[in-house]
XYZ file of C-alpha atoms in Angstrom:
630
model
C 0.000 0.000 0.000
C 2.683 2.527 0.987
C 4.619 1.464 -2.180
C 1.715 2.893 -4.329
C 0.936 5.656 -2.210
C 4.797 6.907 -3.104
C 4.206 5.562 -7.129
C 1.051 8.114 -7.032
C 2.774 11.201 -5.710
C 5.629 10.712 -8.247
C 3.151 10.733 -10.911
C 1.159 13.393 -9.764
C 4.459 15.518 -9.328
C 5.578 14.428 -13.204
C 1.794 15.255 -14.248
C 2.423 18.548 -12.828
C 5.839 19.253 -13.857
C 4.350 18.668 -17.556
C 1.102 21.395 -16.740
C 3.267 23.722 -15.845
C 6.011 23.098 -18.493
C 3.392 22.922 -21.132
C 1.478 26.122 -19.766
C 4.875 28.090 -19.850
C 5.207 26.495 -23.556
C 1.801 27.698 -24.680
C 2.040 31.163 -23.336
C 5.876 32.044 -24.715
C 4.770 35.751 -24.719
C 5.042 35.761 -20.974
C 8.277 33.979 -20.509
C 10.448 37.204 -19.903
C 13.599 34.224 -21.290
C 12.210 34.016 -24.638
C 13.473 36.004 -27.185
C 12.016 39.632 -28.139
C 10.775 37.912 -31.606
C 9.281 34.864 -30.203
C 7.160 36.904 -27.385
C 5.951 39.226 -30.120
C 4.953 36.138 -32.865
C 3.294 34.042 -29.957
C 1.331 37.263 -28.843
C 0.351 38.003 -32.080
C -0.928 34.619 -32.965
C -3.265 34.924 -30.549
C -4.875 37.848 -31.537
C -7.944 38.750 -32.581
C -8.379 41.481 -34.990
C -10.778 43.877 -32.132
C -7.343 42.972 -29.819
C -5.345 44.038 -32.515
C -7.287 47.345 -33.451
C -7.339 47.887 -29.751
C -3.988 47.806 -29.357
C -3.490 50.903 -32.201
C -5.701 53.291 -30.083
C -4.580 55.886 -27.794
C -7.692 57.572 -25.757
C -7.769 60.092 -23.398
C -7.516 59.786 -19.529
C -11.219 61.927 -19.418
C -12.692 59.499 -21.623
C -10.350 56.053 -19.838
C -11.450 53.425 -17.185
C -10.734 50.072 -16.329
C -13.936 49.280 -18.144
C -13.343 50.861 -21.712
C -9.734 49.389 -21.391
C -11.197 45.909 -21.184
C -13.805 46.137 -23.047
C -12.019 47.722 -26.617
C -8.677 46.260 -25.817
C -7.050 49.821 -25.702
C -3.520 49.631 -26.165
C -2.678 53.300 -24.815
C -3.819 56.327 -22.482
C -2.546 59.999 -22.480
C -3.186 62.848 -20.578
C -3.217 66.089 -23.027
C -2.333 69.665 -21.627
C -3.761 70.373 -18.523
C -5.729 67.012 -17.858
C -4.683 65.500 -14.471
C -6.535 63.285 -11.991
C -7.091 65.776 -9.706
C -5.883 69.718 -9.266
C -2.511 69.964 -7.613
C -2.605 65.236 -7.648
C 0.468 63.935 -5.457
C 2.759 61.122 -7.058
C 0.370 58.327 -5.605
C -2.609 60.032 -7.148
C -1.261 60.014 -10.635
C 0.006 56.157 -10.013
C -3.507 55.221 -8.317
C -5.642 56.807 -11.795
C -2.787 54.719 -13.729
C -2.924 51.657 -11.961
C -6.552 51.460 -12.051
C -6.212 51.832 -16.001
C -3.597 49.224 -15.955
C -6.101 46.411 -14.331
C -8.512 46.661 -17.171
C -6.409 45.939 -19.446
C -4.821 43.441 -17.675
C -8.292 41.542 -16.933
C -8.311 41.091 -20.527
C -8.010 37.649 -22.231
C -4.486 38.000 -23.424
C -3.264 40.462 -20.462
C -1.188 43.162 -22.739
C -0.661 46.190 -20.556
C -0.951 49.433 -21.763
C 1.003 52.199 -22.103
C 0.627 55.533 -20.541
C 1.821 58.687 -22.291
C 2.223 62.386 -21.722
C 3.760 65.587 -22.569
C 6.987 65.939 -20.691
C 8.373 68.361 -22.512
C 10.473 70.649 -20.193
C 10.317 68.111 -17.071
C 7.577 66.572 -16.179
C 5.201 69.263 -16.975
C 1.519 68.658 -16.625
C 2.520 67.527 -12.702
C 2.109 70.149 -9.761
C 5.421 70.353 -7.772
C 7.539 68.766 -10.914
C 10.708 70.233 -11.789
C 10.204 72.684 -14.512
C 13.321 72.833 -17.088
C 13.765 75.767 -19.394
C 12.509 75.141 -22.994
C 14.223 73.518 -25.804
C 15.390 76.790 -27.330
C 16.868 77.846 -24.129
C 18.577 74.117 -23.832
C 20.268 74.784 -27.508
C 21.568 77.806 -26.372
C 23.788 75.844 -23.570
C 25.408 73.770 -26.231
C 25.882 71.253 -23.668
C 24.452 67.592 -24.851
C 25.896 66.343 -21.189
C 23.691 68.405 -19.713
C 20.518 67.606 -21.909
C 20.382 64.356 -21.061
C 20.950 64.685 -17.574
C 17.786 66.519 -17.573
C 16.582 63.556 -19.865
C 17.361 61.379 -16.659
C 16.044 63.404 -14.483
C 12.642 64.124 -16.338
C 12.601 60.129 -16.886
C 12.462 59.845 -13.009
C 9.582 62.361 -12.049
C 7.350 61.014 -14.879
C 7.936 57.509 -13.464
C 7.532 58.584 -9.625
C 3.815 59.377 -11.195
C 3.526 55.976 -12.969
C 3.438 57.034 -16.194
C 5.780 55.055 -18.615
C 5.580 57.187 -22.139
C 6.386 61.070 -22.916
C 5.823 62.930 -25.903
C 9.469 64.106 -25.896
C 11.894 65.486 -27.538
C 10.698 68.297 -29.900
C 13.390 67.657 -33.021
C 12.175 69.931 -35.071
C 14.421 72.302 -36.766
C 12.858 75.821 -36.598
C 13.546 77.779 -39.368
C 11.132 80.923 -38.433
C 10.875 82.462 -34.802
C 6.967 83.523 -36.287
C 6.336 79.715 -35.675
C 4.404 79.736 -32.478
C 6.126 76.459 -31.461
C 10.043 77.684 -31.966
C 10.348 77.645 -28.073
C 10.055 73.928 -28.593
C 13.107 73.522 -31.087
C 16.601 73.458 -30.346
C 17.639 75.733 -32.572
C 17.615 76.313 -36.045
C 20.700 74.508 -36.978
C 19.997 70.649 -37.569
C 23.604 70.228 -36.064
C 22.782 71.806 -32.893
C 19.467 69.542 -32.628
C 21.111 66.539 -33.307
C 24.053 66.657 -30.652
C 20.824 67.735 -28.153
C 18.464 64.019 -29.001
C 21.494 63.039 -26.499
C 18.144 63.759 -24.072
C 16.609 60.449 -25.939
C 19.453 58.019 -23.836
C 18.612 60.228 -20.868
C 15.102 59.580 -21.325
C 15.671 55.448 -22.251
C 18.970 55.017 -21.044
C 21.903 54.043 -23.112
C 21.307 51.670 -26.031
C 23.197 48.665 -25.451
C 26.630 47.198 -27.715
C 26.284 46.448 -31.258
C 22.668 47.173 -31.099
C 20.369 46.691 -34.485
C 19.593 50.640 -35.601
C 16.169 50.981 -35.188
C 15.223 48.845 -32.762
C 13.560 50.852 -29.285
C 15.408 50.662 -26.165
C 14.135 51.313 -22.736
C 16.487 50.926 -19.474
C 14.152 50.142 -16.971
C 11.628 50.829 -14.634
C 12.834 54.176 -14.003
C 13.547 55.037 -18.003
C 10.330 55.868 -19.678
C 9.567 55.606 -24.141
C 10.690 58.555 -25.918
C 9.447 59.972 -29.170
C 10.749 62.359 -31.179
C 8.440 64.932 -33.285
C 6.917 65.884 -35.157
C 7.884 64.255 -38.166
C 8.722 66.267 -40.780
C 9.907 69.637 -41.610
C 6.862 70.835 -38.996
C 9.532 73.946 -38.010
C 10.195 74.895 -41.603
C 6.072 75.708 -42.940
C 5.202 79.382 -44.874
C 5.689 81.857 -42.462
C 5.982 80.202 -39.394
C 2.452 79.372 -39.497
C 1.632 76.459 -37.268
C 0.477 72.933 -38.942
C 1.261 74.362 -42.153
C 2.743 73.571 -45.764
C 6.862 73.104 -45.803
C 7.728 74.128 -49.275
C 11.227 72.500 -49.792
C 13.075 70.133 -52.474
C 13.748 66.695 -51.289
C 17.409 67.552 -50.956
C 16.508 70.360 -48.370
C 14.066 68.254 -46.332
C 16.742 65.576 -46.261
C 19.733 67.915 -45.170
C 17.781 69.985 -42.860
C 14.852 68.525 -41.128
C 15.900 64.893 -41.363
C 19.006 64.537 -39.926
C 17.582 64.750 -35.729
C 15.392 61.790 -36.639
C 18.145 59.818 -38.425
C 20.403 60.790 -35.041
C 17.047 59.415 -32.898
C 16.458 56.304 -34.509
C 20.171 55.471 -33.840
C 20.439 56.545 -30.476
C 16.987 54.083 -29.794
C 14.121 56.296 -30.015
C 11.091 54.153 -29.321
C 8.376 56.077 -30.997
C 7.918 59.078 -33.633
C 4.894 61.390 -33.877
C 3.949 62.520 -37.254
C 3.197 66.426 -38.245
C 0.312 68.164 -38.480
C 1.896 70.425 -41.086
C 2.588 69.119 -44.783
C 5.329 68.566 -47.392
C 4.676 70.463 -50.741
C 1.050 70.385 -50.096
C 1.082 66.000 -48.828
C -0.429 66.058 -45.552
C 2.589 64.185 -42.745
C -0.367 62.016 -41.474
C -1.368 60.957 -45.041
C 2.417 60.934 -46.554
C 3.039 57.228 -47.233
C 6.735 57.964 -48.813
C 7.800 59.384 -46.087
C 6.752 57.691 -43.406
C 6.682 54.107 -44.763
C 9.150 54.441 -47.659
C 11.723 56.294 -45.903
C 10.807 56.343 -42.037
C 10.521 53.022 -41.736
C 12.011 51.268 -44.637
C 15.120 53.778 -45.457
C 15.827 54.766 -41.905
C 14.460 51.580 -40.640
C 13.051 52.697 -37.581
C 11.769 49.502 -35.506
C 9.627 51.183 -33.250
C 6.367 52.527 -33.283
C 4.767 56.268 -34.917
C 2.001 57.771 -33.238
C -0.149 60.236 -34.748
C -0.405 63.816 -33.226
C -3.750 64.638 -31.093
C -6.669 64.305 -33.573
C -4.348 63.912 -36.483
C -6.236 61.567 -38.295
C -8.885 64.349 -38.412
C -6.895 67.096 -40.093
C -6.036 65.111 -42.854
C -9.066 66.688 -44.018
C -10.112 69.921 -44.601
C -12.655 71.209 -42.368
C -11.344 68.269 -40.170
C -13.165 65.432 -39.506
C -15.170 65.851 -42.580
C -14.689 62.188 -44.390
C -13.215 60.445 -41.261
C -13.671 56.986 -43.260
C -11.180 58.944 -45.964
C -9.163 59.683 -43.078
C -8.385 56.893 -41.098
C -8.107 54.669 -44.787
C -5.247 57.174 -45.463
C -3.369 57.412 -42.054
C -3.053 53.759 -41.680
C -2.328 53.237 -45.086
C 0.533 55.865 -44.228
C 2.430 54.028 -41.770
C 0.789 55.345 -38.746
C 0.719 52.615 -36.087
C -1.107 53.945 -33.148
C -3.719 56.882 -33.662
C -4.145 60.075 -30.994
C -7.777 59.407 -31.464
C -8.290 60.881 -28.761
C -11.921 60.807 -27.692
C -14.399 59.493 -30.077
C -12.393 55.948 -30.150
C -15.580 53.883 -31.128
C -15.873 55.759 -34.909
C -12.047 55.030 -34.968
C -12.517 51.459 -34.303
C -15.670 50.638 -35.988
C -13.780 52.486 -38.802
C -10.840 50.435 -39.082
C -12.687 47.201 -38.173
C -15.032 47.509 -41.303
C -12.425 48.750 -43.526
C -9.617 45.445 -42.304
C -12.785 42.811 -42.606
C -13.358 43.981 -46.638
C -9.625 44.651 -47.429
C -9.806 47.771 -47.828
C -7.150 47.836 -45.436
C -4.846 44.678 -46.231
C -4.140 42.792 -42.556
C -0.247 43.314 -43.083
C -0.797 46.534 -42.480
C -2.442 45.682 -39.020
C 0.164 43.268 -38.074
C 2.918 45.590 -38.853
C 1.493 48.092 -36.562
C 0.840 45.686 -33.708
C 4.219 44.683 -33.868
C 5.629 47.683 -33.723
C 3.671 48.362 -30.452
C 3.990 45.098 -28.712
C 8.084 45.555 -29.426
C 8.161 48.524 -27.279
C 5.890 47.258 -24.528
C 7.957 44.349 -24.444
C 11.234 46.295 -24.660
C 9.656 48.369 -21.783
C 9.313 45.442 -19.441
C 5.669 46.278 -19.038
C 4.322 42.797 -19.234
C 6.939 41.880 -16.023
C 6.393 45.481 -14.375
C 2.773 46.818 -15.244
C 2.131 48.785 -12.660
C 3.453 51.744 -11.124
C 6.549 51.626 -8.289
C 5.661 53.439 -5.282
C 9.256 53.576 -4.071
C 9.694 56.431 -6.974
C 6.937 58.520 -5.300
C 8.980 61.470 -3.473
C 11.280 61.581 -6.989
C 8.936 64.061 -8.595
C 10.609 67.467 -7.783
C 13.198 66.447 -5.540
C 16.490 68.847 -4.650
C 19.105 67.362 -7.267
C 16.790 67.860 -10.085
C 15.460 71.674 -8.934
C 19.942 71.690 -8.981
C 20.233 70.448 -12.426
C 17.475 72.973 -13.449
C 19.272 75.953 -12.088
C 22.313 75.017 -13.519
C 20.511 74.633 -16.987
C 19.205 78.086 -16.410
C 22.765 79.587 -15.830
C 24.147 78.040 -19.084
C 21.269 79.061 -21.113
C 21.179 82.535 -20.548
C 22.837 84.902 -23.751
C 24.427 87.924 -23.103
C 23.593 90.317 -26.415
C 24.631 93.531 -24.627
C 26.864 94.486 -22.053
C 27.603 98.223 -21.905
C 26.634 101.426 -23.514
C 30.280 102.026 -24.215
C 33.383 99.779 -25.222
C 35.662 98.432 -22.199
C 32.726 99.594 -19.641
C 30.508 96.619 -18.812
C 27.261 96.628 -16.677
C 27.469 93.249 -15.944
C 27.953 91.572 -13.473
C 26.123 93.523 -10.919
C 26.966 94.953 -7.732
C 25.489 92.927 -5.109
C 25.795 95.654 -2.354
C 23.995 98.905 -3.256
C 22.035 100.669 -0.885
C 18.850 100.648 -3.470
C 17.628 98.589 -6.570
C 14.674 98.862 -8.182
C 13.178 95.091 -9.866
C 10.592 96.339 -13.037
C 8.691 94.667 -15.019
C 5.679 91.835 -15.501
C 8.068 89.303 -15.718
C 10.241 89.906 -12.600
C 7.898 88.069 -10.365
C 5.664 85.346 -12.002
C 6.201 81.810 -12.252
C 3.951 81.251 -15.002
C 5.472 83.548 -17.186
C 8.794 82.344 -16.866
C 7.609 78.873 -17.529
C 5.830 79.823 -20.348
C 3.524 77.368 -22.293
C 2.959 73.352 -21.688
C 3.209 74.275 -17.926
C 0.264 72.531 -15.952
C -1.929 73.667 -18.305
C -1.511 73.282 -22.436
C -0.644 77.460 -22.705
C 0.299 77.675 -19.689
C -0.460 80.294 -16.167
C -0.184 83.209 -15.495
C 0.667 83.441 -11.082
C 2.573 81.795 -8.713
C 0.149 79.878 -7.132
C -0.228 76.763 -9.520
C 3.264 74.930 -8.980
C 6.205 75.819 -6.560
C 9.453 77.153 -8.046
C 11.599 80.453 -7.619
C 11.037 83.794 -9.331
C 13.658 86.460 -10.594
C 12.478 88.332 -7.877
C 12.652 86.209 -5.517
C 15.935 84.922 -6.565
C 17.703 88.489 -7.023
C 16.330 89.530 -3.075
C 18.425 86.019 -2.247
C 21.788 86.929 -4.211
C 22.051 90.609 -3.298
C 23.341 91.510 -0.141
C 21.392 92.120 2.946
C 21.932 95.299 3.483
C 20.580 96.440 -0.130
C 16.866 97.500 -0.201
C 15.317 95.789 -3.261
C 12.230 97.921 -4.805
C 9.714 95.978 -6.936
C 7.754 98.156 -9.190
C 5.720 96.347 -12.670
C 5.111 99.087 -14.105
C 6.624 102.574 -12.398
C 6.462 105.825 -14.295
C 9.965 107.445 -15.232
C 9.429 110.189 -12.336
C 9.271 107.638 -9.914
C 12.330 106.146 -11.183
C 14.129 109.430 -11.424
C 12.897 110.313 -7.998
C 13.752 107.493 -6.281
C 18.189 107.534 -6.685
C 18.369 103.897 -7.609
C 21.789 102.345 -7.776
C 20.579 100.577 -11.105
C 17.603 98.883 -12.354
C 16.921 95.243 -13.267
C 14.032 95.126 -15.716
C 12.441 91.462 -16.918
C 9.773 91.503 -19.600
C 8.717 88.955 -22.271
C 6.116 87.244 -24.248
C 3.031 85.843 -22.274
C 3.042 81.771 -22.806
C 1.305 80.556 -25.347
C 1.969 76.719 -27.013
C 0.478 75.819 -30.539
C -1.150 77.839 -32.808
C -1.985 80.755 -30.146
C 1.541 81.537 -30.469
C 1.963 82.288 -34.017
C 2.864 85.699 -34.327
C 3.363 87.991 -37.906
C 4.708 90.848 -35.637
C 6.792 89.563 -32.896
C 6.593 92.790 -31.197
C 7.298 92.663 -27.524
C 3.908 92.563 -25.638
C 2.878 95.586 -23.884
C 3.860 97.405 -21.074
C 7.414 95.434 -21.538
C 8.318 98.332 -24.602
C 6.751 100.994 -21.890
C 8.858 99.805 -19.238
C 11.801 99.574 -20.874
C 11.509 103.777 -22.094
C 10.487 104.765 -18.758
C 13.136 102.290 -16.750
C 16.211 102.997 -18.689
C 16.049 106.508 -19.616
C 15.770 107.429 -16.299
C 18.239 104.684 -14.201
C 21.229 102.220 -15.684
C 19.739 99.444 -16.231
C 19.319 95.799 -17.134
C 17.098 94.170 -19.739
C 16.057 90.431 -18.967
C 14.190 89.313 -21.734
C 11.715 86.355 -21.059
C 10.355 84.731 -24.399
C 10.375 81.428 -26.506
C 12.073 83.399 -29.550
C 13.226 86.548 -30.531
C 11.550 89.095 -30.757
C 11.574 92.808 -31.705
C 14.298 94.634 -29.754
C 15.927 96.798 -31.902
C 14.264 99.904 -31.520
C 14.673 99.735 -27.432
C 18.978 98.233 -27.583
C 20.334 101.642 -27.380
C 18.300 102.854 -24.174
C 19.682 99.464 -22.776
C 22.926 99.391 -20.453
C 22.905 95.582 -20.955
C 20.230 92.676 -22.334
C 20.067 89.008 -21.539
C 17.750 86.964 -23.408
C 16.732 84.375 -21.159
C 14.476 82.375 -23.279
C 11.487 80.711 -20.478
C 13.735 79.553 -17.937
C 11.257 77.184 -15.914
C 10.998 76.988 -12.276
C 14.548 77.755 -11.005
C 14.766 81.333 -11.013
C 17.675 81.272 -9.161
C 19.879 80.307 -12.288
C 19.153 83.766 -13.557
C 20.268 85.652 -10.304
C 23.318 83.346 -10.114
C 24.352 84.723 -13.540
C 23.210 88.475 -13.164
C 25.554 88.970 -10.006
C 28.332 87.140 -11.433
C 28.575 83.751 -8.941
C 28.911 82.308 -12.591
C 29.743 83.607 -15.874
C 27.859 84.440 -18.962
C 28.486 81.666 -21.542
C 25.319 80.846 -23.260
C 25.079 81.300 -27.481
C 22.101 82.129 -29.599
C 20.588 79.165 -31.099
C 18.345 81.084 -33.571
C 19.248 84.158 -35.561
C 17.700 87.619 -33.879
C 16.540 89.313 -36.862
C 16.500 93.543 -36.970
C 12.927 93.451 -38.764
C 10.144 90.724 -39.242
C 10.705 91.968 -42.926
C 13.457 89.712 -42.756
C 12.209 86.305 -41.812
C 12.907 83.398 -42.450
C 16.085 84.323 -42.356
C 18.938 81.802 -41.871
C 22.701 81.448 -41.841
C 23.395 80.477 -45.324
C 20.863 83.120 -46.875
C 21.852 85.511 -49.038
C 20.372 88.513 -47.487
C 22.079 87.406 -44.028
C 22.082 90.724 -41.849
C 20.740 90.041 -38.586
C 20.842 92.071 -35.305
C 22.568 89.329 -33.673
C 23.955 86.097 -35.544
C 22.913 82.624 -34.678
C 26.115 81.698 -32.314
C 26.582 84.983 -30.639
C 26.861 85.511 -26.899
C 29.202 87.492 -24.921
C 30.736 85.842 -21.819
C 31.960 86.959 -18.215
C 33.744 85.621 -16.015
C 32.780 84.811 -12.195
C 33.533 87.514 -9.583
C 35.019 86.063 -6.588
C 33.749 89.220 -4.131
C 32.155 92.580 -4.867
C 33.613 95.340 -7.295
């Protein structure tokens, strides 16, 4: 009896040796051993085609819950400008609305996770307390790559400690016209200079590994998040600046100008790509099969995945949305993989689903799509990791990255004007005086120094949506205690005169803006800035501190100036200017854009024949770092 007691358990322990073994044999898409190619094939064979078409939608978090994500199989959330879980949400809030997300699509039949993006475009953004970077152009002007993708690192981190896995980051584009309403978003309008800066892509992913395959995605780990570079192509070169317009080029100059940061991407890893709004020679991006099949993915043979823009789909048509069948038969057919629906997902879906059963759209072009999503998920680690780590929580905004930021802010900073005469400079500035007087609308508001794609999609204006340091602020730190600093916004030249002030510091700009609400024909300085500048300077010496996402019109104020800084939108760390201004560190930033002397110029690059601008694309004056007081 005992002898067949032991003869049972051994076969009971050999039956379930084989389960198990067979189990982990029929599902090799969750064996983390198997390789990448293997996971993906087994996946796919499984599929259905609503899993499939699920998988190529992106929705919106207003429109999200566990419930849609089971039901429609959604392969991806986002959270546009502005659209949080809650006003002013803590870390744990953002990975709680995640999470939550995450189970739905995990209680599906096959279990694929989703993925959760947002715009993180200068630090994690949309999140109250994040670290807020200075914008792209104000990055270019560092010239420092190491730097870049430190922030790249750090930005990585913050979006993680809120459980999001996916940002809508970098901007690549090449802007050719500071009337473009987006230029704050570009690096510069050198290619060069925007290639050496997608060093923010290994920040973002990490570092690709050895004798990696070009193309293929790369994510780190579970503090590394997706990158994508945008917006594919030529979206900073269109007529006059105007956003989402036509680019009028040859091939040749598409290819030697706007090209070469997604060529330097796709090396470097990039998992995703976001197509334009704008067009090529008339072609619609989102309906441009050449370019993004032909060359994008064929030529350049990027391996990961391209992801409309928000409602992209729609604008393929003009009015949008007015053949949406039209639409989504020519985005797909494109090369687009995974459509910024982002609300009415059911027409998408139904859409697609009709059009795949009668051929219309051949089931190649599904699969290649799918695979080019499941590749980064599985890249990602999101089927081993799908939900948020709590351990990252008190990462968003922490003291080494609000370091990093101020240090960004020193190096970005261009000096265009230092003096009235030769051999006299006004910088750097005295830190004991017995009075200063601090002008302007600029001098002491967060949101304007931010600028757009802060909390909300075009940004604040206040101090009282996120925490961060003001010029103000920062310049009342730096100077010495014994000198009285006066704030005035707006004081009339009397006043000034009246007053005896040592020297003035006076910090005006453009209001933010992101998008299309930026474009600008003019680029005249917003009033009272041109007002405070007359009344400010031709009373007082004083300082000009120039807060905007491009240049802008200046001319007609530089002589009444003792010195101007353009400090592009700076972000959060106000200190960095201060630091600068009073000379604990040097001047050493250079202009990555040409400042024109007339909008009757533009576009106007180095290279162009009628080349005469007010400052050239590479200019900065520098100072060196005063050890004590003059």
């Amino acid at each position: 009896m005992e002898r067949q007691f032991i003869t049972y358990v051994l076969i009971m322990l050999i039956w379930g040796w084989a389960s198990s073994n067979g189990e982990a044999e029929h599902m090799k898409y969750k064996d983390p051993n198997r390789p990448l190619n293997a996971r993906i094939k087994d996946l796919m064979n499984r599929m259905s085609l609503e899993e499939k078409i699920g998988q190529m939608v992106q929705i919106e978090r207003s429109v999200a819950s566990a419930m849609v994500m089971k039901k429609h199989f959604i392969g991806s959330v986002l959270s546009g400008g502005g659209s949080v879980p809650a006003k002013r949400a803590s870390s744990k809030r953002w990975m709680k609305m995640v999470n939550e997300l995450q189970r739905g699509s995990l209680s599906t039949r096959l279990g694929i996770p989703l993925i959760y993006g947002i715009d993180a475009v200068h630090g994690h953004n949309n999140a109250y307390r994040a670290t807020i970077f200075p914008h792209n152009i104000g990055l270019g002007a560092t010239r420092d790559p190491k730097l870049v993708k430190k922030i790249g690192a750090a930005t990585a981190l913050e979006v993680r400690a809120t459980g999001i896995h996916y940002v809508f980051a970098p901007c690549v584009a090449v802007c050719r016209d500071p009337r473009w309403g987006r230029c704050y978003e570009s690096y510069s309008e050198d290619h060069k200079i925007v290639q050496a800066m997608t060093e923010i892509i290994p920040g973002l992913q990490g570092d690709i590994p050895p004798n990696s395959r070009k193309g293929i995605p790369f994510v780190a780990g579970k503090t590394k998040v997706a990158a994508c570079a945008k917006h594919y192509v030529g979206d900073g070169g269109t007529r006059k600046g105007i956003n989402a317009n036509n680019t009028m080029l040859s091939w040749h100059e598409l290819l030697s100008i706007h090209m070469p940061p997604y060529d330097s991407s796709i090396i470097k890893g990039v998992s995703t790509i976001m197509v334009s709004y704008s067009s090529f020679n008339g072609h619609k991006m989102h309906g441009n099969r050449p370019l993004v099949t032909h060359f994008l993915k064929n030529t350049l043979r990027f391996r990961g995945f391209v992801i409309s823009d928000m409602m992209g789909l729609d604008w393929i048509t003009t009015p949008a949305h007015a053949n949406y069948s039209y639409s989504i038969q020519a985005g797909i057919h494109a090369g687009i993989d995974m459509v910024m629906v982002p609300f009415n997902y059911t027409e998408f879906i139904h859409g697609l689903m009709v059009m795949a059963k009668k051929g219309v759209i051949p089931m190649h072009r599904i699969n290649d799509a799918v695979k080019r999503i499941l590749r980064v998920k599985f890249v990602m680690g999101l089927f081993e990791h799908p939900f948020a780590d709590q351990s990252l929580a008190d990462k968003l905004g922490n003291q080494e990255h609000k370091k990093l930021a101020r240090e960004a802010v020193r190096k970005s900073l261009v000096l265009l004007k230092n003096g009235k005469s030769q051999g006299k400079p006004s910088l750097p500035l005295n830190k004991r005086r017995t009075k200063i007087l601090v002008a302007g609308s600029h001098a002491h508001n967060l949101g304007y120094q931010c600028g757009g794609w802060t909390i909300e999609w075009q940004g604040l204006d206040g101090n009282n949506f996120t925490t961060g340091t003001t010029i103000l602020t920062a310049i009342k730190r730096t100077v010495d205690p014994t000198t009285k600093v006066i704030y005035k916004k707006n004081p009339s030249a009397r006043y000034v005169k009246s007053k005896k002030f040592s020297y003035a510091i006076v910090v005006v700009g453009e209001h933010p803006y992101a998008e299309t609400n930026g474009d600008s024909l003019n680029l005249t300085l917003p009033q009272p800035g041109p007002s405070t500048i007359k009344r400010v300077c031709i009373s007082v010496k004083c300082v000009v501190v120039l807060v905007s996402g491009r240049p802008v019109v200046i001319k007609p104020y530089l002589p009444l100036m003792d010195a101007l800084v353009a400090a592009w939108l700076p972000g959060s760390e106000g200190q960095g200017v201060a630091d600068v201004l009073f000379g604990d560190y040097g001047f050493t930033g250079k202009l990555p854009i040409t400042w024109f002397k007339t909008v009757d110029q533009l576009p106007m690059n180095v290279g162009d024949p009628h080349y005469d601008p007010l400052f050239p694309l590479g200019f900065g004056l520098t100072t060196k770092p005063v050890k004590a007081d003059k």
